[in-house]
Coordinates of C-alpha atoms in Angstrom, one line a residue:
X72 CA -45.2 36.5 23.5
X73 CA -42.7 35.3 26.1
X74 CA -43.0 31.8 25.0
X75 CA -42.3 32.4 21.5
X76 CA -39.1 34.8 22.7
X77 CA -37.8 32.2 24.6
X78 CA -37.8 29.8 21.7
X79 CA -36.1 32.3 19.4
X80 CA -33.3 33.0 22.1
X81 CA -33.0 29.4 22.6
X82 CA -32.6 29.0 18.7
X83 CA -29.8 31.4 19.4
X84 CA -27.4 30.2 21.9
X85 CA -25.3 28.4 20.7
X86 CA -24.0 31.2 18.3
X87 CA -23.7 33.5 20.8
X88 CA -21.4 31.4 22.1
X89 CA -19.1 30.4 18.8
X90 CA -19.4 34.6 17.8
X91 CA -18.1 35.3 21.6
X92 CA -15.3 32.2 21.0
X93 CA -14.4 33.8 17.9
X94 CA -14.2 37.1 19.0
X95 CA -11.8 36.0 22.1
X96 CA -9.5 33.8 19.8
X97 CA -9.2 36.9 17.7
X98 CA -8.9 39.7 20.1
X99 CA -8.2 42.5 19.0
X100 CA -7.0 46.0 21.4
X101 CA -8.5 49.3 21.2
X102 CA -8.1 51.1 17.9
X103 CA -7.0 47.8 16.5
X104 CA -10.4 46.0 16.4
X105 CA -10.4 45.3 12.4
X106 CA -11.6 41.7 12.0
X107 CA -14.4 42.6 14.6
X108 CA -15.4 45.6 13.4
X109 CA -15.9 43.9 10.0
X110 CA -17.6 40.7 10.6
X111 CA -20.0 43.0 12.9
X112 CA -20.6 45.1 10.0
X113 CA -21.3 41.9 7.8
X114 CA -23.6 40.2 9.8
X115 CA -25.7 43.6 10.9
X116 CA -25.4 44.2 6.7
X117 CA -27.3 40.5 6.3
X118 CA -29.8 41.4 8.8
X119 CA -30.6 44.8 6.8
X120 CA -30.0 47.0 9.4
X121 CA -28.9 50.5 8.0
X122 CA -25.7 51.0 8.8
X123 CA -22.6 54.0 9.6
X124 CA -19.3 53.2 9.9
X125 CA -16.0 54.9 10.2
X126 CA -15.6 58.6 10.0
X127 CA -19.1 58.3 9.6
X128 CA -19.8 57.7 13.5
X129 CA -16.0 59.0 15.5
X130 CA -14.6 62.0 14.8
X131 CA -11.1 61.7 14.3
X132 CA -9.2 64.6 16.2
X133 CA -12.0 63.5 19.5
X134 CA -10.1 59.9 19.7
X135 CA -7.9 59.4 22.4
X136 CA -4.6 57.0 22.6
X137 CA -4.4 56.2 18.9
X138 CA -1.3 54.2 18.3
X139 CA 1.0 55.2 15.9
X140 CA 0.1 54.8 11.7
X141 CA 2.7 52.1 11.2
X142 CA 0.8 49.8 14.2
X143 CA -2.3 50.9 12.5
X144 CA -1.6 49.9 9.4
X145 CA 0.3 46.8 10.8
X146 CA -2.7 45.8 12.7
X147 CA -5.2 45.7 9.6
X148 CA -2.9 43.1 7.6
X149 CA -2.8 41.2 10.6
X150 CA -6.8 41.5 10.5
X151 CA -6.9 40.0 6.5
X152 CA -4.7 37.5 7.5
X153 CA -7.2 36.5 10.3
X154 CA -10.2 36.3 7.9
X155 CA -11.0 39.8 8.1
X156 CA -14.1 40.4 5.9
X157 CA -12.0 42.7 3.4
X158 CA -14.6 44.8 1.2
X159 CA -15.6 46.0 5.3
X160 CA -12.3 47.4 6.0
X161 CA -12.1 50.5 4.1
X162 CA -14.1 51.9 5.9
X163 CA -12.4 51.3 9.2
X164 CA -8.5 51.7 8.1
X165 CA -7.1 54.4 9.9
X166 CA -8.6 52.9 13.2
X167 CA -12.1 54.3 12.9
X168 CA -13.1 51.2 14.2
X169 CA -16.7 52.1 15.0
X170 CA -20.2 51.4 13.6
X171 CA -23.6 52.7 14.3
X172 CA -26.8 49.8 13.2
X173 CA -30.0 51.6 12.8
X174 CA -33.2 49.6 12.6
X175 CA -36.4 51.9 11.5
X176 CA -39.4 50.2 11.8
X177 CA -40.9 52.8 10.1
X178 CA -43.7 53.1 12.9
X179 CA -43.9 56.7 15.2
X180 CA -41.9 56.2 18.1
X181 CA -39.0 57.2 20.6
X182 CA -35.3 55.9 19.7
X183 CA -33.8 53.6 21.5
X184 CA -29.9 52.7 21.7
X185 CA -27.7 50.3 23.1
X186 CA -23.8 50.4 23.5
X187 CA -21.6 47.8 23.3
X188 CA -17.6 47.7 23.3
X189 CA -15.7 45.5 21.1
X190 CA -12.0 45.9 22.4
X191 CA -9.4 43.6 24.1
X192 CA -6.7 44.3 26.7
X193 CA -3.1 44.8 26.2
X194 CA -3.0 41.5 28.2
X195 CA -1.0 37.7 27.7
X196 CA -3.7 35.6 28.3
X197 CA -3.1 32.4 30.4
X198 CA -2.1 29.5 28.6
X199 CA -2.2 26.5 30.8
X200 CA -4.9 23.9 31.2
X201 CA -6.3 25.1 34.0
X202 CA -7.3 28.1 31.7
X203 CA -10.8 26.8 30.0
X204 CA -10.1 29.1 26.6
X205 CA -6.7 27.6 26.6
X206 CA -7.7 24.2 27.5
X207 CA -10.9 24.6 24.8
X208 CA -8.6 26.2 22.2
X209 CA -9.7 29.5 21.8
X210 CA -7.7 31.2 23.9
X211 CA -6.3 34.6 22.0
X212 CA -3.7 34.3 19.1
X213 CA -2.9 37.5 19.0
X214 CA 0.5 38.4 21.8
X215 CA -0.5 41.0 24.0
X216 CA -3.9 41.0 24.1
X217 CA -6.3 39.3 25.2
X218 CA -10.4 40.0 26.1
X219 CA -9.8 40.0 30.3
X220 CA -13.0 41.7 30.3
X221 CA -16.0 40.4 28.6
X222 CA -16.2 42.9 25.8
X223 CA -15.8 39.7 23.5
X224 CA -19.3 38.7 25.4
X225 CA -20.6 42.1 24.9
X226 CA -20.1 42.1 20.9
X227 CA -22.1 39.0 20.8
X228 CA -24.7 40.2 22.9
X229 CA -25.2 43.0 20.5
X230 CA -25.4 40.9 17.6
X231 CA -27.6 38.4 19.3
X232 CA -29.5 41.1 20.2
X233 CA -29.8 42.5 16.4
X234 CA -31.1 38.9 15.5
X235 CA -33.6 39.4 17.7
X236 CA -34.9 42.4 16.6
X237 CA -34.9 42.0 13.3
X238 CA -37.0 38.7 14.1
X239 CA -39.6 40.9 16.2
X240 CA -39.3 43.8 14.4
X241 CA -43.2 44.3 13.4
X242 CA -44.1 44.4 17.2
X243 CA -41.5 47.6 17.5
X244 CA -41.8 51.3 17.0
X245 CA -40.0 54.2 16.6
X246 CA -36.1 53.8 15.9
X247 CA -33.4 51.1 17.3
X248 CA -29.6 52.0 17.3
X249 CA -26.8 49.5 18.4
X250 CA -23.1 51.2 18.9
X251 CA -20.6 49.2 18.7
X252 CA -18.3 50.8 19.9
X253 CA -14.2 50.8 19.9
X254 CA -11.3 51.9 22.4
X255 CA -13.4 51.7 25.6
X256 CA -10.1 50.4 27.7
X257 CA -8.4 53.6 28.7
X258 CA -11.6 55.2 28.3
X259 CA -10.6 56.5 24.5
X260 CA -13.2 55.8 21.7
X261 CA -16.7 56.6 23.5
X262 CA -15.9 61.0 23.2
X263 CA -15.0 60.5 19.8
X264 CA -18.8 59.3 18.5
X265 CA -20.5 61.5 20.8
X266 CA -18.8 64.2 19.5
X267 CA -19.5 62.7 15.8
X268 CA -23.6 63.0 17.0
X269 CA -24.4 59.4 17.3
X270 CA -26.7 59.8 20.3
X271 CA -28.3 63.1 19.5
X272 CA -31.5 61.9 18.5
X273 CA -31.7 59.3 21.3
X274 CA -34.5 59.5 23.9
X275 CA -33.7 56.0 25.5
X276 CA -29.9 54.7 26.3
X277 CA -28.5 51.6 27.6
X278 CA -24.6 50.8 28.0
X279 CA -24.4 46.7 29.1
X280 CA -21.5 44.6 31.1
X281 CA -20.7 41.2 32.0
X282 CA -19.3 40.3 35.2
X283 CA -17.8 43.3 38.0
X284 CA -18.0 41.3 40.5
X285 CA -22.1 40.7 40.4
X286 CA -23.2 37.3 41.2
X287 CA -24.5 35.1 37.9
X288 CA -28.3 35.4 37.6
X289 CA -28.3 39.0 38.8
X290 CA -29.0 42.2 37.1
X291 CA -27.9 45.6 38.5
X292 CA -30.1 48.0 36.5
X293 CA -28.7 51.1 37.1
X294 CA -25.0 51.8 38.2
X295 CA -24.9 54.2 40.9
X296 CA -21.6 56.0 38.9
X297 CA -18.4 55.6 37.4
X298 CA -15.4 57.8 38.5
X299 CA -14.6 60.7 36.1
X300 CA -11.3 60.2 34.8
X301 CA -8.2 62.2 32.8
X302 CA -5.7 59.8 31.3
X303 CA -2.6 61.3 30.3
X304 CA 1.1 60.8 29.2
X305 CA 3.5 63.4 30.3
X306 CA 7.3 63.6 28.8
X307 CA 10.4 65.6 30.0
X308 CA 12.6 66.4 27.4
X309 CA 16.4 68.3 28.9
X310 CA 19.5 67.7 27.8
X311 CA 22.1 64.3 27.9
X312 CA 25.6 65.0 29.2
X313 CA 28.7 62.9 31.3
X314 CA 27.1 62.6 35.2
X315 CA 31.0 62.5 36.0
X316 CA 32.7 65.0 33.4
X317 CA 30.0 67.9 33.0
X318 CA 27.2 66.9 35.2
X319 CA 26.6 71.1 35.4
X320 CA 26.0 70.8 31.6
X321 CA 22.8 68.6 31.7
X322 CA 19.2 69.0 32.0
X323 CA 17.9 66.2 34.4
X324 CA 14.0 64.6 32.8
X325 CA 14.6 61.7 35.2
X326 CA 14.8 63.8 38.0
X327 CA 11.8 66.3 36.9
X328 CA 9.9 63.1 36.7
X329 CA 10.4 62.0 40.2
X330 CA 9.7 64.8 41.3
X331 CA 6.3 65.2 39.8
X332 CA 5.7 61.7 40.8
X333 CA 6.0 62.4 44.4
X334 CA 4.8 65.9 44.4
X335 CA 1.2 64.1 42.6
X336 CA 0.5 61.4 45.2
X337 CA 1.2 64.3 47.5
X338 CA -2.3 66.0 46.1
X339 CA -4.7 66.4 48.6
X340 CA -8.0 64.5 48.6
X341 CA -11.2 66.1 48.3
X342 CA -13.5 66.4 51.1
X343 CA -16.7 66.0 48.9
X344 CA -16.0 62.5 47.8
X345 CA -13.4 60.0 46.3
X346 CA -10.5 61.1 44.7
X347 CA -7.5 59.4 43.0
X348 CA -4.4 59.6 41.4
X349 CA -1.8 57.6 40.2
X350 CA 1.6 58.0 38.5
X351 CA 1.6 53.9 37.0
X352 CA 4.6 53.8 34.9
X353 CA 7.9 56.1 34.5
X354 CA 10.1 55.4 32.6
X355 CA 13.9 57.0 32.2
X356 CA 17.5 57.2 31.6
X357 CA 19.9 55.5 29.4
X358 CA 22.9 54.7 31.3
X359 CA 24.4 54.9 34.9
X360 CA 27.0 57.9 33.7
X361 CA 24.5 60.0 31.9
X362 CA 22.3 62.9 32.5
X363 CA 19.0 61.3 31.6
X364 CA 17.8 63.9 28.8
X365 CA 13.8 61.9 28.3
X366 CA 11.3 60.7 31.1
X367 CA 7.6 58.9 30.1
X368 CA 5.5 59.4 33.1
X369 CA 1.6 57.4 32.6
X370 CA -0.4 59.6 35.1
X371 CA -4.1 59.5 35.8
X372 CA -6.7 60.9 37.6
X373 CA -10.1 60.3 39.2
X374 CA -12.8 61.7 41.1
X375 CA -16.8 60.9 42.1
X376 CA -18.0 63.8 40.2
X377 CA -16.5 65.5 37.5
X378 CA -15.6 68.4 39.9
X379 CA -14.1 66.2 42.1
X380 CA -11.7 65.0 39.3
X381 CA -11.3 68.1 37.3
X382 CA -10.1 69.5 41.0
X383 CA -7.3 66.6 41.1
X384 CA -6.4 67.1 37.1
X385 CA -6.2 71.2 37.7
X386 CA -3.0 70.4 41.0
X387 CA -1.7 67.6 38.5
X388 CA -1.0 69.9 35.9
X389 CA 0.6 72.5 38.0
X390 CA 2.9 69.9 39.4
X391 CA 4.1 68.4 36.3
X392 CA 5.0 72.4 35.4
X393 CA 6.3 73.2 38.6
X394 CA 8.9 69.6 38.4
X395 CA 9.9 71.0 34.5
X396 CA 10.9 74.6 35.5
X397 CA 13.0 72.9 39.1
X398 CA 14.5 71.0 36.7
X399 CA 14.7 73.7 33.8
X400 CA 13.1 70.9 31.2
X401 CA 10.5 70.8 28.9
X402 CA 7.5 69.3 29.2
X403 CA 4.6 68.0 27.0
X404 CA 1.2 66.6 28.2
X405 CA -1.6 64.0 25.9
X406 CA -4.4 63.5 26.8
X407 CA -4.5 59.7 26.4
X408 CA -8.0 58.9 27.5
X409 CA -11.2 60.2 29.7
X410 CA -14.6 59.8 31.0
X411 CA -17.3 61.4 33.1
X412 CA -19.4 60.5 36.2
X413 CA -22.6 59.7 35.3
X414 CA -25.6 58.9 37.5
X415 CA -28.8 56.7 35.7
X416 CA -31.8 58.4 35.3
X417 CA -34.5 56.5 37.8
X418 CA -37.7 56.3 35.9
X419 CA -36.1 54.4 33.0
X420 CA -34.1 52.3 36.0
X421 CA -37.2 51.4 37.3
X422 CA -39.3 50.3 34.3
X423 CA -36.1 48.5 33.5
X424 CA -36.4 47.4 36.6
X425 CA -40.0 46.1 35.9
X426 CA -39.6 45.0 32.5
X427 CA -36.7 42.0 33.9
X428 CA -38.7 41.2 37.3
X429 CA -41.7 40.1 35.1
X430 CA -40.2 39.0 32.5
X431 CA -37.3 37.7 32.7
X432 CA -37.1 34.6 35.1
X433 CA -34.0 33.3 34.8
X434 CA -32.7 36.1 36.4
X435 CA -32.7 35.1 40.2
X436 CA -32.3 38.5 41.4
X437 CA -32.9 41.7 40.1
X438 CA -31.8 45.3 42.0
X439 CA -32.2 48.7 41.1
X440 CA -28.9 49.9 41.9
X441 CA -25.6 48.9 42.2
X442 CA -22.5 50.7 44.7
X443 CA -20.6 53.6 43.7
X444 CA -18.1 52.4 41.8
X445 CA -14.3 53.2 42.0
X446 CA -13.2 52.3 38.3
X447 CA -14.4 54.4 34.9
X448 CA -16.4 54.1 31.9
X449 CA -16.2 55.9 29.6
X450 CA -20.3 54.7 28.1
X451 CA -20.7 58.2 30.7
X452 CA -20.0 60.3 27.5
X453 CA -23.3 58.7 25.5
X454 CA -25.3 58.9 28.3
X455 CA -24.3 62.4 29.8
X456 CA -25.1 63.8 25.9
X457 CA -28.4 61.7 25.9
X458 CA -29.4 63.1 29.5
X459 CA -28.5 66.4 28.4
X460 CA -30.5 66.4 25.3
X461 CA -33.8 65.3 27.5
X462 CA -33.4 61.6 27.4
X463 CA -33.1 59.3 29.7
X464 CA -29.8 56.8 30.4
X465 CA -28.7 53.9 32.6
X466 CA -25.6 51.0 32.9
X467 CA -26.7 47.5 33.1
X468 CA -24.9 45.0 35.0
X469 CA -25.3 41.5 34.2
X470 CA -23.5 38.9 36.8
X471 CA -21.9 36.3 35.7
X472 CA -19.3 33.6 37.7
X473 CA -15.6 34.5 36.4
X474 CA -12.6 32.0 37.0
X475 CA -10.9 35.6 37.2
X476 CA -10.7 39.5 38.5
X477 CA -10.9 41.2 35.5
X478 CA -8.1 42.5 34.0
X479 CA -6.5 39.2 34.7
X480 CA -4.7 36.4 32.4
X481 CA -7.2 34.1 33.2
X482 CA -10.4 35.9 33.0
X483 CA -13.6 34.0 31.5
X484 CA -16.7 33.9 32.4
X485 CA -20.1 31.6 32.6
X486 CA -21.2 32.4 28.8
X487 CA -25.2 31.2 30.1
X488 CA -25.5 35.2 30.9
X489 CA -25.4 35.8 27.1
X490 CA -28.8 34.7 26.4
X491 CA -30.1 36.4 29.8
X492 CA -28.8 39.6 28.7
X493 CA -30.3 39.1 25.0
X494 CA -33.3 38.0 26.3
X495 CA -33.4 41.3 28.8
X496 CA -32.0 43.8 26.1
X497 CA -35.0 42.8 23.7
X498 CA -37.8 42.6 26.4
X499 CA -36.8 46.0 27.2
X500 CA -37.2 46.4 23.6
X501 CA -40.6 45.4 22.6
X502 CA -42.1 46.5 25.8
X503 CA -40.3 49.6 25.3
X504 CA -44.0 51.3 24.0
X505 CA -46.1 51.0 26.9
X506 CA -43.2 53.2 29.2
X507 CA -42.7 56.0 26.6
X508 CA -47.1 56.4 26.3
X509 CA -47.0 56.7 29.9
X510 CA -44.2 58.9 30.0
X511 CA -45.7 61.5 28.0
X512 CA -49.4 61.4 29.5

């Protein structure tokens, strides 16, 4: 059985590689993702996977920092005009960018479902030689962003992954869902299809990534946690007047936003574990001789649990109110993105565990959990609903050399770990049987 999957992911390779080339040339930002969504949903169509898309799979008043209808609607001509499979996009115009591939193979069983993200940054990518997409030439066309964190590697592992599949597909049981999902930077799109029910019926759930600072050849099976996170925007809205004729006369936003800036990183940490904050942009005024009537703060929170965090959001928002009535402005607060903590659940990490120690040799090294981490992900939602529901969840890691931090104009990464994870994601797959028999002895 190995042999013959290591021929098939061999056969497969090199498109991982041109569909992960493709998809960084074209990146696309959250809410925005268009051309992928659509040649995702074309090539999962050709395989005959069963497919949701849309509204179908995110519910629309759940999404989080959706840009405005004119860049939506801006964003999808730009998508036709970059080969955008057009009889796709109606059903992701709007920026319901999502879609849910269902493989039944008919046969009693648990279902199984993987997550992976499909958006870019709102990055410049590098473009000198020294940059290998740049100096290869397909570095990103699109200004302003730019896929700085491998989810362009992550669409083409879930496609790869589909091939797969499909190709094996009489030695599977039960069901096989792949989300691909939109708007994970910011942690915006993953609330939106939980809350649509695309995980209810999952008993087995895996979110992947490239990279985070793992070395290549190793595979973190289980994530120890992600921080919980609030994302939000906060505006001061007073009143404009002459800072030298009628300074009484004004309402000062500038100043109710400094205010709540340094009264926030004044919050007190939490004894029980980390805890963050961090005001990241303000923005303000109009002119040296006027009352600045408008402020923009970008504010966010973190903690270890979801206590922890919802502990640091609670003082936030009484601080932000507290800065508007000193300054006798109004306020307004959205909620621009958010995620949970989430901790894997061990018997699936350690038949995962199992499953890529004897099977999967080209990994060199293979470890059951990874540190607590200090950034979010918002793949927490999916898995907290699974785990609630009495399933079982975990977050693969698969290392990879980058030339950069992510997040960086010169990210990229060593695209061998595409085939690793393929090969991993389906062994999991097809061996997937012998856990869930044993699990329910």
């Amino acid at each position: 059985m190995q042999t013959l999957l290591n021929e098939s992911i061999r056969q497969i390779a090199g498109q991982l590689q041109n569909w992960r080339r493709d998809f960084h040339h074209f990146a696309e930002s959250g809410w925005f993702e268009f051309r992928t969504a659509t040649l995702v949903a074309d090539e999962l169509h050709r395989l005959g996977y069963s497919l949701k898309m849309g509204k179908e799979v995110i519910k629309a008043d759940a999404r989080m920092g959706l840009p405005s209808v004119q860049a939506l609607q801006e964003q999808e001509q730009r998508a036709i005009q970059q080969g955008a499979k057009v009889e796709w996009l109606p059903h992701f115009s709007g920026g319901f960018t999502g879609i849910v591939a269902t493989l039944d193979t008919g046969k009693a069983g648990p279902t199984l479902a993987f997550r992976v993200d499909m958006d870019a940054l709102d990055l410049n990518e590098d473009q000198t030689h020294v940059h290998r997409p740049y100096a290869e030439d397909f570095y990103s066309c699109n200004a302003h962003m730019m896929h700085a964190c491998g989810h362009d590697g992550h669409t083409a592992i879930g496609l790869g992954l589909a091939r797969i599949l499909k190709q094996y597909e009489n030695r599977l049981t039960g069901k096989i869902k792949l989300i691909f999902q939109p708007a994970e930077e910011g942690t915006r799109g993953a609330k939106s299809m939980v809350e649509a029910g695309v995980v209810d019926d999952v008993d087995f759930f895996i979110a992947i990534h490239i990279g985070l600072g793992i070395p290549m050849g190793e595979l973190v099976c289980g994530k120890d946690s992600f921080l919980a996170t609030t994302k939000i925007d906060v505006t001061y809205r007073g009143a404009a007047s002459h800072a030298g004729g009628k300074p009484e006369e004004g309402k000062n936003a500038l100043l109710a936003a400094a205010q709540a800036t340094v009264g926030l990183h004044a919050i007190s940490h939490h004894s029980k574990g980390i805890s963050r904050i961090n005001v990241g942009v303000l923005q303000a005024g109009t002119g040296r001789n006027v009352i600045p009537d408008y402020a923009l703060m970008k504010v966010e929170t973190r903690g270890e649990t979801n206590e922890i965090n919802e502990f640091i959001y609670g003082h936030a928002l009484g601080v932000i109110e507290g800065a508007a009535k000193m300054q006798n402005v109004e306020y307004e607060i959205e909620l621009m993105g958010a995620a949970q903590s989430s901790k894997p659940s061990p018997a699936w990490v350690d038949f995962i565990y199992q499953q890529a120690q004897q099977h999967v040799p080209e990994l060199s090294s293979v470890v059951k959990s990874g540190r607590q981490s200090v950034g979010s992900e918002d793949a927490t939602y999916f898995m907290e609903r699974v785990k609630a529901n009495g399933g079982l969840a975990s977050y693969l890691i698969f290392g990879t050399e980058l030339s950069a931090g992510h997040h960086h104009g010169q990210f990229d990464f060593n695209e061998d770990v595409l085939a690793i994870a393929v090969k991993t994601l389906a062994t999991i797959t097809i061996n997937l049987p012998d856990f869930d028999a044993e699990r329910h002895q």
